PDB file of C-alpha atoms and ligand atoms in Angstrom:
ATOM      1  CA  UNK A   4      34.117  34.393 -53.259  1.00 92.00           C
ATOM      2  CA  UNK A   5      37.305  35.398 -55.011  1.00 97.00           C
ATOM      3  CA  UNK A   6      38.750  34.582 -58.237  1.00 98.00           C
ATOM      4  CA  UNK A   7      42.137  35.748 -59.745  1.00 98.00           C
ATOM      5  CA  UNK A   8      41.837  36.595 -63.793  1.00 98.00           C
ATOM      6  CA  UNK A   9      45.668  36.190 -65.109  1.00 98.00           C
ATOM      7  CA  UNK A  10      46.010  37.929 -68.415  1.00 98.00           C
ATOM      8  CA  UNK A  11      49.128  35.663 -70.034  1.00 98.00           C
ATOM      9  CA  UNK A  12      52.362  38.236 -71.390  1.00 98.00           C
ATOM     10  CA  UNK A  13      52.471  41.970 -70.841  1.00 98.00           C
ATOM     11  CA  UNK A  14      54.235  44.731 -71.158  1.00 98.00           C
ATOM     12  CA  UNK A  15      57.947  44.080 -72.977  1.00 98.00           C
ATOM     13  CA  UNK A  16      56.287  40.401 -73.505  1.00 98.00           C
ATOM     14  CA  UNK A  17      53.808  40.723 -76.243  1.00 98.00           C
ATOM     15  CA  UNK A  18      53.003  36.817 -76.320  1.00 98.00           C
ATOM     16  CA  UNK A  19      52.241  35.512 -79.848  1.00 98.00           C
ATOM     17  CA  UNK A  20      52.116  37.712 -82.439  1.00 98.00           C
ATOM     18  CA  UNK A  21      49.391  37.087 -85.338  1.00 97.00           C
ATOM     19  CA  UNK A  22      49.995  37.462 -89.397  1.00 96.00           C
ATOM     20  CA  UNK A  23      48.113  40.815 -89.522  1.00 95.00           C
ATOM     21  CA  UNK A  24      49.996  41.917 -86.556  1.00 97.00           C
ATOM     22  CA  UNK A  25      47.282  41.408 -83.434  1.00 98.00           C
ATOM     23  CA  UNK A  26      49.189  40.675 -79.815  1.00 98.00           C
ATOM     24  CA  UNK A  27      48.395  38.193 -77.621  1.00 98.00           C
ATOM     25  CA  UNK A  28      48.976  40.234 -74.657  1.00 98.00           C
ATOM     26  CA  UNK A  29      46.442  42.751 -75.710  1.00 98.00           C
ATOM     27  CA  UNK A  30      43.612  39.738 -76.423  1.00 98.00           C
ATOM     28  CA  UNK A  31      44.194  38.036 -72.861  1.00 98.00           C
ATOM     29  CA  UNK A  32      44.191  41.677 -71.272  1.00 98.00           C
ATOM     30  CA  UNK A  33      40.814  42.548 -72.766  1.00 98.00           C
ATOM     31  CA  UNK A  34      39.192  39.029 -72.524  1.00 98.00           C
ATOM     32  CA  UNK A  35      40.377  39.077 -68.620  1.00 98.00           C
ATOM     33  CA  UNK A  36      38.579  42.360 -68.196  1.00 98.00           C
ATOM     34  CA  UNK A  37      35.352  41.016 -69.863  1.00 98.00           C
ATOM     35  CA  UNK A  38      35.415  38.022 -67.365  1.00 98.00           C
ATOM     36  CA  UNK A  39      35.995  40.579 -64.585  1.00 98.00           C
ATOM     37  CA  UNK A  40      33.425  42.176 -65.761  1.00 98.00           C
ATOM     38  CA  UNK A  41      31.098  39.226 -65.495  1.00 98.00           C
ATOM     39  CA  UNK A  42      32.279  37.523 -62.792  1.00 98.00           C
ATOM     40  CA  UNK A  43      31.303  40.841 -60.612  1.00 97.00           C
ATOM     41  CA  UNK A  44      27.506  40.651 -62.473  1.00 97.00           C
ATOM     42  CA  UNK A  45      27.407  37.334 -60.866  1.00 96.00           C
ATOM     43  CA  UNK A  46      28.245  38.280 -57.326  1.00 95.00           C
ATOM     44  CA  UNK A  47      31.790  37.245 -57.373  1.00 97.00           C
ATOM     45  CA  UNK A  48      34.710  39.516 -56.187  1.00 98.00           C
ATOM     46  CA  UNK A  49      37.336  39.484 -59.252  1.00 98.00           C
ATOM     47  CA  UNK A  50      40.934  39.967 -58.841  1.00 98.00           C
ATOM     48  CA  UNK A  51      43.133  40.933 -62.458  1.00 98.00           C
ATOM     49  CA  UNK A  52      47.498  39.889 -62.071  1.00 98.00           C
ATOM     50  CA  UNK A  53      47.739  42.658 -64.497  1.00 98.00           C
ATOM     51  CA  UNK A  54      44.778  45.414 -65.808  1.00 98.00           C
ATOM     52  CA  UNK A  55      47.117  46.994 -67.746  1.00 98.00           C
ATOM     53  CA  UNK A  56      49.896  46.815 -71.061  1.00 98.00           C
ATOM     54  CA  UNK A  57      52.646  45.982 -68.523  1.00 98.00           C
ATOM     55  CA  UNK A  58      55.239  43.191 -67.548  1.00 98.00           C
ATOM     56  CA  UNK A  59      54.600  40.589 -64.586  1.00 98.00           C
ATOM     57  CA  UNK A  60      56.543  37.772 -64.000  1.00 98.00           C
ATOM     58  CA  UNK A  61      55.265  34.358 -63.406  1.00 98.00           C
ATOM     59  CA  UNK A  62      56.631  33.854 -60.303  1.00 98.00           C
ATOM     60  CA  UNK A  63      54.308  37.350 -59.518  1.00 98.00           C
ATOM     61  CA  UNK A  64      50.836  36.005 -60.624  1.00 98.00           C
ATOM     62  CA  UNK A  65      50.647  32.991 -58.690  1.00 98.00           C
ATOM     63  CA  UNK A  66      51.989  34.957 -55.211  1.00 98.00           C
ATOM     64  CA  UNK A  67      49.299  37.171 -55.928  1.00 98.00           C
ATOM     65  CA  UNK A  68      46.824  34.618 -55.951  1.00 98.00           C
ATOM     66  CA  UNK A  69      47.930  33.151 -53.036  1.00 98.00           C
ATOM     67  CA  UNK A  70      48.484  35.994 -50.885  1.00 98.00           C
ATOM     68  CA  UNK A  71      44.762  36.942 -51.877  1.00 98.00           C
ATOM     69  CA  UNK A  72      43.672  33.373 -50.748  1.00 97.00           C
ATOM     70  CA  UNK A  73      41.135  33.277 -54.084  1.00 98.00           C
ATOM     71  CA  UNK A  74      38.760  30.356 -54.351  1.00 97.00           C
ATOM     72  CA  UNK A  75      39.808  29.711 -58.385  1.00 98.00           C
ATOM     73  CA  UNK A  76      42.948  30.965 -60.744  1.00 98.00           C
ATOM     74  CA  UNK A  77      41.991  31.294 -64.386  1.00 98.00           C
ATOM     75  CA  UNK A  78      45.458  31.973 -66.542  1.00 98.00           C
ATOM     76  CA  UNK A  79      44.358  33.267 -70.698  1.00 98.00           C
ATOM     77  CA  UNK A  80      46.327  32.931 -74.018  1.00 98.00           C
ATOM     78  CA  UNK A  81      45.839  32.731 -77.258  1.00 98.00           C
ATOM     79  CA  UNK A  82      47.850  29.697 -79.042  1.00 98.00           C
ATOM     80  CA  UNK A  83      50.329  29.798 -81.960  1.00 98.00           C
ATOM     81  CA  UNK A  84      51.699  26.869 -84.073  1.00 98.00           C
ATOM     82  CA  UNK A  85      54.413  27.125 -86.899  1.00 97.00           C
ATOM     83  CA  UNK A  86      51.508  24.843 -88.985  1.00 97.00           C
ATOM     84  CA  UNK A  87      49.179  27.500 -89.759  1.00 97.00           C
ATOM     85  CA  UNK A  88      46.459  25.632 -89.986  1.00 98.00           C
ATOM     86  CA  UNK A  89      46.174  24.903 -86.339  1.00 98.00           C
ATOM     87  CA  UNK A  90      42.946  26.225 -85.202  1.00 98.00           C
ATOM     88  CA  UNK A  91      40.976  25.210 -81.511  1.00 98.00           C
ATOM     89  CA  UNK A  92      40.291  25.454 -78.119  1.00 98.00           C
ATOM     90  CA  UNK A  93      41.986  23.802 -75.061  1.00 98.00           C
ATOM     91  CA  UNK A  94      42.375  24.395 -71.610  1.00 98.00           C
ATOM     92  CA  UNK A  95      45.015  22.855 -69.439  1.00 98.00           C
ATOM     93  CA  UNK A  96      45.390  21.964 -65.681  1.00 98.00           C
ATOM     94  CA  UNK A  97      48.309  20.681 -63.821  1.00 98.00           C
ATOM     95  CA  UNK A  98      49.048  16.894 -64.133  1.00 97.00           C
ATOM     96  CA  UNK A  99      48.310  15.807 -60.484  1.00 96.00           C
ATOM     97  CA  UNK A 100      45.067  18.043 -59.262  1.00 96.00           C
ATOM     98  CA  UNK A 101      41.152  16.855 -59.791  1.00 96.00           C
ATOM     99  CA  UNK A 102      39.740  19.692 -59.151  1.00 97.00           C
ATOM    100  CA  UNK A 103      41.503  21.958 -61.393  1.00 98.00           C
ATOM    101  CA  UNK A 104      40.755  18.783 -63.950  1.00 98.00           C
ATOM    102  CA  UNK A 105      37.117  19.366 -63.128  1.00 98.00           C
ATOM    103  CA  UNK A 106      36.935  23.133 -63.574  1.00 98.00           C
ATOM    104  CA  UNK A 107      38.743  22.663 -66.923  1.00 98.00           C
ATOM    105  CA  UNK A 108      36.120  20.755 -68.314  1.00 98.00           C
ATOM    106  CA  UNK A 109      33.575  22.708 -67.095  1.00 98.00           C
ATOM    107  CA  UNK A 110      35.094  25.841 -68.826  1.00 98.00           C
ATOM    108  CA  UNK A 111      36.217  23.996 -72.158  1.00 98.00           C
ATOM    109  CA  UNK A 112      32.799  22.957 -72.438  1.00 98.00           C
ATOM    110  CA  UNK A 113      31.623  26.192 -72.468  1.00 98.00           C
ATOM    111  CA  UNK A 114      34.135  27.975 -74.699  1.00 98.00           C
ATOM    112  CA  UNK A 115      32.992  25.190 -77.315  1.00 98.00           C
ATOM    113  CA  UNK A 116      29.896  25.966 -76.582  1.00 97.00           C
ATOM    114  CA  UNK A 117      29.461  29.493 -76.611  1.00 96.00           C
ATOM    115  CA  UNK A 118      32.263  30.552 -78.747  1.00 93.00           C
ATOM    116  CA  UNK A 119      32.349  27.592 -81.136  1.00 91.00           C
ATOM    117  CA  UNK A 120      35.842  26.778 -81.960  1.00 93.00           C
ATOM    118  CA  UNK A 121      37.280  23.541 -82.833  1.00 97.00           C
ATOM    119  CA  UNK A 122      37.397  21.017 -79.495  1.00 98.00           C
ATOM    120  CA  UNK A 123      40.807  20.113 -78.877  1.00 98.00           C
ATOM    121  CA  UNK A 124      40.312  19.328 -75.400  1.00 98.00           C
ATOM    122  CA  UNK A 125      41.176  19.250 -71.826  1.00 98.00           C
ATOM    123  CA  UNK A 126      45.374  18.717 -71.552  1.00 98.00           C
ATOM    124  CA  UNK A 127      47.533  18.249 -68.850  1.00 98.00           C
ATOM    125  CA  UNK A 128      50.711  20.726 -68.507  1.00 98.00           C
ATOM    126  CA  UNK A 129      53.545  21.168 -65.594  1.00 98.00           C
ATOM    127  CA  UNK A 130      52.927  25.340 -66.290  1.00 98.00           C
ATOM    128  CA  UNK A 131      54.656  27.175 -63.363  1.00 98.00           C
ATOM    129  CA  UNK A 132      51.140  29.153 -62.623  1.00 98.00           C
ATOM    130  CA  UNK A 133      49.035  25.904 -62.537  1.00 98.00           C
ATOM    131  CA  UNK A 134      51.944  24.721 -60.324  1.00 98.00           C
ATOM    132  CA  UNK A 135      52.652  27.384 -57.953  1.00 98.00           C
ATOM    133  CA  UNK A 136      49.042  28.480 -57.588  1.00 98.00           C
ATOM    134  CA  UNK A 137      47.366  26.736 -54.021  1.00 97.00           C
ATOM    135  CA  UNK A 138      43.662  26.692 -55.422  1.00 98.00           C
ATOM    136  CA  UNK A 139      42.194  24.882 -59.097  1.00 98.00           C
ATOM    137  CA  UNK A 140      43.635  25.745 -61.541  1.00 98.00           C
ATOM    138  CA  UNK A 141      43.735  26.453 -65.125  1.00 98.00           C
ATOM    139  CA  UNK A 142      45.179  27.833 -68.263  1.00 98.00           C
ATOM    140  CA  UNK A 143      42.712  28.223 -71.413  1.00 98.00           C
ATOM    141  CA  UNK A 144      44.004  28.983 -74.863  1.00 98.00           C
ATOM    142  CA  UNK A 145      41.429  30.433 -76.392  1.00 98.00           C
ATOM    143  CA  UNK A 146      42.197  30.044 -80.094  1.00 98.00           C
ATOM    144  CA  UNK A 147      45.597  30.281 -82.344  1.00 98.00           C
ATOM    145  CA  UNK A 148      46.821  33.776 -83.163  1.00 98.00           C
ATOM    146  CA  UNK A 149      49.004  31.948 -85.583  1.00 98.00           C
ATOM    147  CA  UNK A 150      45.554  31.302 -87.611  1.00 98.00           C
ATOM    148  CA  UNK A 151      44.201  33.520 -89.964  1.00 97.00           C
ATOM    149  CA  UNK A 152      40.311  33.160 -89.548  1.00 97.00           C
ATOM    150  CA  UNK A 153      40.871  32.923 -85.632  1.00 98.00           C
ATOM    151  CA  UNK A 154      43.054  35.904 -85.226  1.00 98.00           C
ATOM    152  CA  UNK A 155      40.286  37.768 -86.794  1.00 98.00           C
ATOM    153  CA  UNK A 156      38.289  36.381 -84.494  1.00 98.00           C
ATOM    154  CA  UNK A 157      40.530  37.046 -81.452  1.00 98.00           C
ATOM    155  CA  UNK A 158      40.452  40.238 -82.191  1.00 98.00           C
ATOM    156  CA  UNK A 159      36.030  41.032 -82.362  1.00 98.00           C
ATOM    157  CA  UNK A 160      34.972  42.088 -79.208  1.00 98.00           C
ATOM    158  CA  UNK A 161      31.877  40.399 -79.960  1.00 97.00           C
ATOM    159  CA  UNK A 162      33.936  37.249 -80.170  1.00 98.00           C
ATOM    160  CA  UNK A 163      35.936  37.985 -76.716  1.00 98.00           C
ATOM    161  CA  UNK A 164      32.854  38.579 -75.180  1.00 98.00           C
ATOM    162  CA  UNK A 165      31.358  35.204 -76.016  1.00 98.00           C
ATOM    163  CA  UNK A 166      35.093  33.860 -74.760  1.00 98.00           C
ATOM    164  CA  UNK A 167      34.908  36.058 -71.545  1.00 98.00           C
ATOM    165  CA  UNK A 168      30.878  34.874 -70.780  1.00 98.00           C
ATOM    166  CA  UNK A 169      31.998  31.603 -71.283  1.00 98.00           C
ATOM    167  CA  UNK A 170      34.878  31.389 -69.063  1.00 98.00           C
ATOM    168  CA  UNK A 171      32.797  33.113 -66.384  1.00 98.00           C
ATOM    169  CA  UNK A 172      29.693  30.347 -66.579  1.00 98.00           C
ATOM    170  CA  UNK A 173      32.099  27.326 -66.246  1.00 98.00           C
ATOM    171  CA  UNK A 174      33.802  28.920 -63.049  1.00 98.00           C
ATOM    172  CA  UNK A 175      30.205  29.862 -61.857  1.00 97.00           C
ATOM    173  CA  UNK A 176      29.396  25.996 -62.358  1.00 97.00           C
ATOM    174  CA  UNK A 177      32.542  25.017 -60.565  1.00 97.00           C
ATOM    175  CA  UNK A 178      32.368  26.861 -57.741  1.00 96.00           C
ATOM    176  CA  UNK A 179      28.415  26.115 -57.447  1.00 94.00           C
ATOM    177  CA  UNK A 180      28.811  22.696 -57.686  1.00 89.00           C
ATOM    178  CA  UNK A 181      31.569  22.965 -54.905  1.00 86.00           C
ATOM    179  CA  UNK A 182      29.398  24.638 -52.790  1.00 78.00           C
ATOM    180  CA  UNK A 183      26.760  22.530 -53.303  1.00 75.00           C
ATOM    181  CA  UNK A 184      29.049  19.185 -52.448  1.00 72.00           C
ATOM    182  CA  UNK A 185      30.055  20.999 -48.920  1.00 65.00           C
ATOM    183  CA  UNK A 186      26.433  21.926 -47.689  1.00 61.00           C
ATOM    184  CA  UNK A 187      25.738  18.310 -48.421  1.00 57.00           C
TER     185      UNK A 187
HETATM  186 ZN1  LIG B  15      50.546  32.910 -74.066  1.00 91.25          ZN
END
């Protein structure tokens, strides 16, 4: 089973950019690797829109993900807010589709679970990847850059590790409990 990793930004699009300087672009590239990474431990074939520091339009992501007919499409960010306070984890799926509600949840409740952050929950979101892909799925923000304490964590590998493990166990749930539903 295939599964496209989607590293948000690149290249000339650094994404958010943190008080002490940290990209977003470079977080989501290194947490997609470390799902890669895991996803491939667990059997499953893993597919990257970008695996390195350069630009990729939206419009490019979601064709690839198509084209490579994968089973689940898992877009990562980091958040940023003007209120620096802001801190959390959410994870968004397009408006009108179940089962990329389903795999949200399954994936939220492991970030919070794994990584720790502050719950902000499952949200709905007309994003042109969520709505251009043809399989679930889903867009996690992983934290706010825009926050002190969590760009510092953005930035540990230890920390992007626990993101990246726990983005890979909720798709592993997903898709088990899928194919669990169809040999029933
Ligand atoms: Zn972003």
């Amino acid at each position: 089973m295939r599964i496209c990793i989607d590293p948000g930004h690149g290249g000339r699009d650094p994404g958010a950019v943190g008080q002490d300087g940290l990209l977003e672009k470079d977080v989501n590239l290194a947490v997609a690797k470390r799902v890669a990474k895991h996803l491939e431990n667990m059997g499953y074939e893993a597919i990257l829109t970008r695996s390195e520091d350069e630009y990729v339009s939206l419009g490019a992501r979601s064709k690839l993900a198509n084209l490579h007919r994968v089973s689940v499409f898992v877009s990562i960010h980091c958040n940023s807010a003007e209120n620096r306070a802001a801190q959390g984890t959410e994870t968004f799926c397009y408006p009108t589709s179940s089962e990329g509600k389903t795999l949200a949840e399954m994936v939220q409740r492991e970030l919070i679970s794994r990584a720790g952050g502050k719950d902000r929950g499952v949200k709905h979101a007309n994003f042109q990847v969520l709505r251009e892909t043809a399989m679930p799925a889903i867009l996690v923000e992983l934290a706010f850059i825009s926050n002190e304490d969590e760009e510092h964590k953005l930035a540990s590998p230890d920390v992007q590790d626990a993101y990246a493990l726990a983005i890979s166990e909720g798709v592993d749930t997903y898709l088990v409990g899928r194919f669990k539903e169809r040999v029933l």
